[in-house]
PDB file of C-alpha atoms in Angstrom:
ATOM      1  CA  UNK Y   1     136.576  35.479 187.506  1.00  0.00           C
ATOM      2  CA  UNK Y   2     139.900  35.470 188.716  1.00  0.00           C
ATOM      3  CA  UNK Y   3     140.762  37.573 192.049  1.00  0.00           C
ATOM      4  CA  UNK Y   4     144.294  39.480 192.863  1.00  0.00           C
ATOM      5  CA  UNK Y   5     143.821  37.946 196.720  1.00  0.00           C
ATOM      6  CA  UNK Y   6     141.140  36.918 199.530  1.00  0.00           C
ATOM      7  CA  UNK Y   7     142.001  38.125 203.138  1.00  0.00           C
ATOM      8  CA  UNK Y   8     140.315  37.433 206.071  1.00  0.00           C
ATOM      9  CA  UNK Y   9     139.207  40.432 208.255  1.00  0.00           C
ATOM     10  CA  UNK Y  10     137.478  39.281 211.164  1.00  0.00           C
ATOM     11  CA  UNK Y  11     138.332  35.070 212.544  1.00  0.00           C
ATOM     12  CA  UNK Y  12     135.144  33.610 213.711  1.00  0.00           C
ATOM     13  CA  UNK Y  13     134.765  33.924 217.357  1.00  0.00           C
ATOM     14  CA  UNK Y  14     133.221  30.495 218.435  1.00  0.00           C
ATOM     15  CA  UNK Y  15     134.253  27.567 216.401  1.00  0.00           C
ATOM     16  CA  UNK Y  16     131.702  24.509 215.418  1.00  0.00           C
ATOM     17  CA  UNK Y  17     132.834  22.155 217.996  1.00  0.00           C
ATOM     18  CA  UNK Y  18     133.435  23.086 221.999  1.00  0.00           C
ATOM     19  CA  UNK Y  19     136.143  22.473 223.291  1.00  0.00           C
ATOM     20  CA  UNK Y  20     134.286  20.467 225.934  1.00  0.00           C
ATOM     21  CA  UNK Y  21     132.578  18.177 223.054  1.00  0.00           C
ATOM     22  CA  UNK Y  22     136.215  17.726 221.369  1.00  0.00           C
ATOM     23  CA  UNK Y  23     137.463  16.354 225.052  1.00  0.00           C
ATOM     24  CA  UNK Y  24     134.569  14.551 225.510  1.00  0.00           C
ATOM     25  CA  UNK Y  25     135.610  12.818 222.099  1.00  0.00           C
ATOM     26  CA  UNK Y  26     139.180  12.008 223.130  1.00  0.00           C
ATOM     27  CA  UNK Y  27     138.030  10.590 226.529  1.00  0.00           C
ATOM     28  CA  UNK Y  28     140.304  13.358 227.850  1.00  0.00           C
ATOM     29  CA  UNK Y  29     139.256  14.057 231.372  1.00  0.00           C
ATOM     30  CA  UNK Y  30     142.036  16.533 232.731  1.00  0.00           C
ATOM     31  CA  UNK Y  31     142.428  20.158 231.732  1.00  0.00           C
ATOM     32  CA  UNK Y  32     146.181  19.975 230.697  1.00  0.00           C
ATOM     33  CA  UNK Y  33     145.801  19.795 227.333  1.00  0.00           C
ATOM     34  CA  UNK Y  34     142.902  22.303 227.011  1.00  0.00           C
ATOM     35  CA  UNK Y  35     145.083  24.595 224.990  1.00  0.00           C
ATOM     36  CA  UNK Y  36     146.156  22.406 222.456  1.00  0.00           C
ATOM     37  CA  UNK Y  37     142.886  20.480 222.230  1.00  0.00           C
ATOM     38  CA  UNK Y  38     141.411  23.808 221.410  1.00  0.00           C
ATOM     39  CA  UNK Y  39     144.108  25.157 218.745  1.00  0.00           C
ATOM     40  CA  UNK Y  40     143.226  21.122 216.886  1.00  0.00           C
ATOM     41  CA  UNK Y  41     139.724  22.104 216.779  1.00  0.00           C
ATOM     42  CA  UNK Y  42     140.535  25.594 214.864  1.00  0.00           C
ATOM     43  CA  UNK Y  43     142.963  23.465 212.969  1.00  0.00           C
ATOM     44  CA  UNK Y  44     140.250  20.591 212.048  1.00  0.00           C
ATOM     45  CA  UNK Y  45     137.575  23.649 211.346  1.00  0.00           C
ATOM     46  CA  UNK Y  46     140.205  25.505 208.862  1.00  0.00           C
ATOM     47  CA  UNK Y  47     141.325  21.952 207.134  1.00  0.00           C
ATOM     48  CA  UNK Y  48     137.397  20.960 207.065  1.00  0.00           C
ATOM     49  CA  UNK Y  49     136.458  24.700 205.368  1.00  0.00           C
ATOM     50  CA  UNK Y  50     139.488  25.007 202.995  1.00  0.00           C
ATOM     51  CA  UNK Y  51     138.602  21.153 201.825  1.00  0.00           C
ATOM     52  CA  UNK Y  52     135.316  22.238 201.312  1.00  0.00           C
ATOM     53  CA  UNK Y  53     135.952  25.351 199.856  1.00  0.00           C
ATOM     54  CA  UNK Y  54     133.017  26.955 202.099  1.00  0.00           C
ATOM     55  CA  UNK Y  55     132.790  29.155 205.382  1.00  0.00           C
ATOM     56  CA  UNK Y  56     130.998  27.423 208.632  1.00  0.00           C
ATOM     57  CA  UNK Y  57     131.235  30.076 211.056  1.00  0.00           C
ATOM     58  CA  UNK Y  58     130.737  33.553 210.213  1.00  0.00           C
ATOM     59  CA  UNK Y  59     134.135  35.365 208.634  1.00  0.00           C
ATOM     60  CA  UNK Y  60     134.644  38.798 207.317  1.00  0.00           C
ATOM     61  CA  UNK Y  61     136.591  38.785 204.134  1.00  0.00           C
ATOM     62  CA  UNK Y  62     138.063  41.362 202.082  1.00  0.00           C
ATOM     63  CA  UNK Y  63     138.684  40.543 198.228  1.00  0.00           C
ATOM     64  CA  UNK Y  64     141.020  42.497 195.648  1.00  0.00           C
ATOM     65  CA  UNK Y  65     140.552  42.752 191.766  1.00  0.00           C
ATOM     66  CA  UNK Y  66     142.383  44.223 189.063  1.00  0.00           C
ATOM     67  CA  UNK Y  67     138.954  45.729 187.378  1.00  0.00           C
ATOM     68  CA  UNK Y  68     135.006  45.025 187.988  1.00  0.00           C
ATOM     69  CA  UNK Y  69     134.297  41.394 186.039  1.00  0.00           C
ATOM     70  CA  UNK Y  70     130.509  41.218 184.581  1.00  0.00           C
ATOM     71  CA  UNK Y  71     129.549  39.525 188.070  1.00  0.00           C
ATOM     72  CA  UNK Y  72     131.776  39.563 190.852  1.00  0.00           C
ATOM     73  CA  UNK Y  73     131.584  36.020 192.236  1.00  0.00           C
ATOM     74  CA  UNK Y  74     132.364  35.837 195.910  1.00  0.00           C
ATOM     75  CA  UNK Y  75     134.630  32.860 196.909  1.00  0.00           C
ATOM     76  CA  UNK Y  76     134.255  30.745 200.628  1.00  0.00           C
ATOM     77  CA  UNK Y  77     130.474  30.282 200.427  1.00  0.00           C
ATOM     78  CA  UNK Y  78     127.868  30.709 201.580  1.00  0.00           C
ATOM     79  CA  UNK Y  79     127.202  34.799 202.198  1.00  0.00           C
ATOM     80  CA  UNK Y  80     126.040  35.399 205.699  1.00  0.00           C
ATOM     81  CA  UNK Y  81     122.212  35.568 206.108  1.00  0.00           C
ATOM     82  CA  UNK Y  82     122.103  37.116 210.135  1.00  0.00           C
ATOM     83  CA  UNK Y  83     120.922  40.225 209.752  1.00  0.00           C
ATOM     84  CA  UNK Y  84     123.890  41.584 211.896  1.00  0.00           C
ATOM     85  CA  UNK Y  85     126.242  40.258 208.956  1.00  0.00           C
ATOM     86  CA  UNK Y  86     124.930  41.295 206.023  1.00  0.00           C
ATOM     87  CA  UNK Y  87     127.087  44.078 205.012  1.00  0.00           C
ATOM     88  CA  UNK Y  88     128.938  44.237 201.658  1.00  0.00           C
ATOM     89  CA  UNK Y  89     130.887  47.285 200.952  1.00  0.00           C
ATOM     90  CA  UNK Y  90     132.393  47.407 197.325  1.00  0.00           C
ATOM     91  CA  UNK Y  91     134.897  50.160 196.471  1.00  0.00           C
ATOM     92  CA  UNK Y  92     137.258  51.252 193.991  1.00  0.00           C
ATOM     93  CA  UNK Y  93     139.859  53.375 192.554  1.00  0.00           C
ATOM     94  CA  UNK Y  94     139.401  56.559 190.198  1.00  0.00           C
ATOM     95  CA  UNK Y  95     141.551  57.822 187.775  1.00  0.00           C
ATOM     96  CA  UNK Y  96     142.677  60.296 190.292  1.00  0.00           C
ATOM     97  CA  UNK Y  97     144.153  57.525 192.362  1.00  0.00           C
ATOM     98  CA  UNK Y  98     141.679  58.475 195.324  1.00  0.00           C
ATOM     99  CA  UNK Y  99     139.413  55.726 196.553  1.00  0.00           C
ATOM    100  CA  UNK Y 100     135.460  55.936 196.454  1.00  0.00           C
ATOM    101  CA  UNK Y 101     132.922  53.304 198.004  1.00  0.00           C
ATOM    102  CA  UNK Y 102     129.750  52.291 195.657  1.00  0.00           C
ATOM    103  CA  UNK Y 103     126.494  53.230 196.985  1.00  0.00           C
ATOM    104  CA  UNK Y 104     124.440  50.124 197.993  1.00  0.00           C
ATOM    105  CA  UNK Y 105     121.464  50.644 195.703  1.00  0.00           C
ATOM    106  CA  UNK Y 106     124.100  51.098 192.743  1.00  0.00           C
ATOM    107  CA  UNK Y 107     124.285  46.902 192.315  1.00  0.00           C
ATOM    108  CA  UNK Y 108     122.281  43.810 193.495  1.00  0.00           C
ATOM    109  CA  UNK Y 109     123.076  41.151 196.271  1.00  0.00           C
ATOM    110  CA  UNK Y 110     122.246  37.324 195.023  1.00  0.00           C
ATOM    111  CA  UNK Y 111     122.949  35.747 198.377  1.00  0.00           C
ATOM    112  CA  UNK Y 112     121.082  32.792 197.367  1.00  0.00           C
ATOM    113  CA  UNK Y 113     123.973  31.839 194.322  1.00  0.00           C
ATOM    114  CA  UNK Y 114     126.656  29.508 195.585  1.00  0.00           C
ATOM    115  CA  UNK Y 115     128.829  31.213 195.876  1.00  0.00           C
ATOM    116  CA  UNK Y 116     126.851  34.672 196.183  1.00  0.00           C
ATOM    117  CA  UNK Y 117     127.037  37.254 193.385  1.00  0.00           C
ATOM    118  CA  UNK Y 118     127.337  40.674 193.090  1.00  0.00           C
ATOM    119  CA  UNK Y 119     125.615  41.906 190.076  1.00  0.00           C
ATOM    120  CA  UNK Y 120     124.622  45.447 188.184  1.00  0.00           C
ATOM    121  CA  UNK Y 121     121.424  46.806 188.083  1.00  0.00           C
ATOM    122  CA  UNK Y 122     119.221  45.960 185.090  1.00  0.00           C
ATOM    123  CA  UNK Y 123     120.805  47.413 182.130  1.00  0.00           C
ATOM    124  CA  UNK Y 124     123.326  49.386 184.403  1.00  0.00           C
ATOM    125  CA  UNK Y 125     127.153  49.108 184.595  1.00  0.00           C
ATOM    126  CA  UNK Y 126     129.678  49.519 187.217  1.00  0.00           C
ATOM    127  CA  UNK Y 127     131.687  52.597 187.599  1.00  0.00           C
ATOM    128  CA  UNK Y 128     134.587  53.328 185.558  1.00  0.00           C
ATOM    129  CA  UNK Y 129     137.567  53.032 187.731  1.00  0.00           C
ATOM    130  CA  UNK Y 130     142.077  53.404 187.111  1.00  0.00           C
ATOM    131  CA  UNK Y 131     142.885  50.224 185.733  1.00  0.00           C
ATOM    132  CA  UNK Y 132     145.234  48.849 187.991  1.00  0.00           C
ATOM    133  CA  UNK Y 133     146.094  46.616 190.505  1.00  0.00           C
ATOM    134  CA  UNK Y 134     144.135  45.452 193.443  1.00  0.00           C
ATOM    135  CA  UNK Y 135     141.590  49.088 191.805  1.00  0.00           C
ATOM    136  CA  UNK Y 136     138.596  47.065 193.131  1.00  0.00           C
ATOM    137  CA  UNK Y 137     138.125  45.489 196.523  1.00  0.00           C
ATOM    138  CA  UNK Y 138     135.135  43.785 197.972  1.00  0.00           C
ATOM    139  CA  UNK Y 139     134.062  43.065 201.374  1.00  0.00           C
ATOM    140  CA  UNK Y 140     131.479  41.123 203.332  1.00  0.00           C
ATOM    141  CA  UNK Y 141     130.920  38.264 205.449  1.00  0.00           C
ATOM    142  CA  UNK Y 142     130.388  34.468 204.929  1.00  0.00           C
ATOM    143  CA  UNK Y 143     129.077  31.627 207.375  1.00  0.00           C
ATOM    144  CA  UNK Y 144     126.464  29.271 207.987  1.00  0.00           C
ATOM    145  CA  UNK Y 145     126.000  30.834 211.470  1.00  0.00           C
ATOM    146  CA  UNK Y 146     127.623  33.236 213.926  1.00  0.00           C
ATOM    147  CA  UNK Y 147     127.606  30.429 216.931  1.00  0.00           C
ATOM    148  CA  UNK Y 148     128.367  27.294 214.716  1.00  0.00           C
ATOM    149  CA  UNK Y 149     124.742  26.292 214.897  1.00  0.00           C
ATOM    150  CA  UNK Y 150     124.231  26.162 210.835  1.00  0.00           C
ATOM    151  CA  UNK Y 151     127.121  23.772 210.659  1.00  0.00           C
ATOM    152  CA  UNK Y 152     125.972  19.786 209.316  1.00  0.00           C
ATOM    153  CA  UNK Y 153     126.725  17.091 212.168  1.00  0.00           C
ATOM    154  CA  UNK Y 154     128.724  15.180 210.023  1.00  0.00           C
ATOM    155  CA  UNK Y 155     130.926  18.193 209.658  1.00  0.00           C
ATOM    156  CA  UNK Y 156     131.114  18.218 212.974  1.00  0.00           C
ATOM    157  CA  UNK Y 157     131.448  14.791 213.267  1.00  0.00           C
ATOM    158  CA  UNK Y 158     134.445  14.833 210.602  1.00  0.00           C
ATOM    159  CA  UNK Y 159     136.398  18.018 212.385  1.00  0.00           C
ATOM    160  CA  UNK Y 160     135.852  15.745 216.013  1.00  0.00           C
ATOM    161  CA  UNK Y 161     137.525  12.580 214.159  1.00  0.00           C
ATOM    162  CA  UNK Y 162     140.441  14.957 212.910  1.00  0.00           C
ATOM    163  CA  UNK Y 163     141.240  16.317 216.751  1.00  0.00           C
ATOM    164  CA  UNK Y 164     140.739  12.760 217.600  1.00  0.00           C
ATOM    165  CA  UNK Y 165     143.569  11.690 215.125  1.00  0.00           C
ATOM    166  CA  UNK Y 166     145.943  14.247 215.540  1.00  0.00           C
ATOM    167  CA  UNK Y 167     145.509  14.511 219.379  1.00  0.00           C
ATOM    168  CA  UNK Y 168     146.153  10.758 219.554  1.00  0.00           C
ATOM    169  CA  UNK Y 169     149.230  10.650 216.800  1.00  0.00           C
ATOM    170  CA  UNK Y 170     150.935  14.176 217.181  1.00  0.00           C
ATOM    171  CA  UNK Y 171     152.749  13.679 213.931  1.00  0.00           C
ATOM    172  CA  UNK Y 172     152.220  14.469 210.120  1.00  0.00           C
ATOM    173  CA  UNK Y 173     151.153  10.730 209.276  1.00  0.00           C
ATOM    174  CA  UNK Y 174     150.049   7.547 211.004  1.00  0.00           C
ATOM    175  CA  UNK Y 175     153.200   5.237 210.957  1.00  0.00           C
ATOM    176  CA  UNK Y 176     151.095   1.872 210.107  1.00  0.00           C
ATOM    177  CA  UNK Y 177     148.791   3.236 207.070  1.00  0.00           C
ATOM    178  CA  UNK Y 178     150.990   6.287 206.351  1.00  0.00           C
ATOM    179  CA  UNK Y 179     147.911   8.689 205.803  1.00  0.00           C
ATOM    180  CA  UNK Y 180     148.099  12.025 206.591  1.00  0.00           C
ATOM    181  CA  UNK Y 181     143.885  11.933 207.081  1.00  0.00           C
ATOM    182  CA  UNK Y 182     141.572   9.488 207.590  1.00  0.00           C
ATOM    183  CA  UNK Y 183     139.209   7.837 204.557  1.00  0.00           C
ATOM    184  CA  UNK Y 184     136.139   8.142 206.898  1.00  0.00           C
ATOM    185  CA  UNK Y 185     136.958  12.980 207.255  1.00  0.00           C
ATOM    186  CA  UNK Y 186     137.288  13.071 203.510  1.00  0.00           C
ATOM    187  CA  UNK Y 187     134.145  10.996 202.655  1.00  0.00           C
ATOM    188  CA  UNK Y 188     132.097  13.191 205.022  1.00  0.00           C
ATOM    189  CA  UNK Y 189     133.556  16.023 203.999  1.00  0.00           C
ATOM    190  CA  UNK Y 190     132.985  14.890 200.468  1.00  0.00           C
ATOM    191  CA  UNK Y 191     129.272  14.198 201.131  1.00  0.00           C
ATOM    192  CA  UNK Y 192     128.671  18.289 202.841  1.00  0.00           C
ATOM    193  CA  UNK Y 193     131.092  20.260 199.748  1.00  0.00           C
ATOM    194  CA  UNK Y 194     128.420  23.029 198.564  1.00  0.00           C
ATOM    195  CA  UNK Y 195     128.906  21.468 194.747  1.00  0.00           C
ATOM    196  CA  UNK Y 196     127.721  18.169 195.667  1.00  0.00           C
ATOM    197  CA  UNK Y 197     123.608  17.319 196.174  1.00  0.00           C
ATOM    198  CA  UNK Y 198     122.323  17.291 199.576  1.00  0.00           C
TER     199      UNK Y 198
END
């Protein structure tokens, strides 16, 4: 399934890592540099998720398609679980150009796919829609956790050794082994992607 584009509505509002564990990581005693120690963190946490293709804290995205695919596959696993995150709201274009929103009951939820799927009912359809761009859009939310509790230690552990490399190097690549990130993120990160076995 291919999709027109993937927006994100609502930014998580904690991140995985406090800022107070990220200083304690750098040995950084002093609250100078809170600011920029935090905005590394959300850096490390965005690198970490778009390298892992997945969503750690819980984020509200908004997805466009062309037309409805057999199953619409939803990208940035996994789906939210938290009860107070669990809405999907699929809607869609008619030949009339105005916009209506599918009932719930009218499809099924498979939040246990990786990603999660939306599919028909048994032996229904989905609506008939304009064909056109961006006619269908899709939202809901994905995370392992609204606080950052659902997220693996060594992901934490691998977005902590990213603020601890930038905040110590402050440039695009370390000057002695000209890498842009270290061996020892990747091969965590590598060991937590949602396609490899845990």
């Amino acid at each position: 399934m291919r999709y027109r584009s993937l927006k994100t509505l609502t930014q998580p509002t904690v991140e995985p890592v406090s800022l107070a564990e990220a200083k304690a990581h750098c040995r950084i005693d002093t609250d100078t540099d809170n600011a920029y120690v935090a905005a590394l963190v959300r850096a490390a946490r965005e690198y970490c998720e778009a390298y892992c293709d997945e969503t750690f804290v819980h984020t509200q995205y908004v997805m466009s398609l062309d037309s409805f695919p057999t199953e619409i596959e939803l990208p940035r696993p996994p789906m939210a679980t938290d009860a107070a995150y669990t809405a999907v709201t699929v809607t869609y274009t008619l030949e009339n150009q105005s916009t209506a929103t599918l009932a719930t009951n009218q499809y099924r939820v498979d939040r246990d796919s990786v990603p999660g799927v939306l599919r028909t009912l048994y032996n229904g359809s989905w609506p008939s829609h304009l064909l056109d761009y961006n006619a269908v859009r899709v939202t809901w939310w994905g995370g392992k956790s609204a606080d950052g509790s659902g997220v693996e230690q060594r992901i934490r552990n691998a977005i902590l050794w990213l603020v601890g490399y930038w905040y110590e190097r402050r440039m695009a690549a370390d000057g002695i082994s000209m890498s842009e990130i270290p061996f020892g993120v990747k091969a965590l990160l590598d060991s937590a992607k949602w396609g490899a076995y845990r």
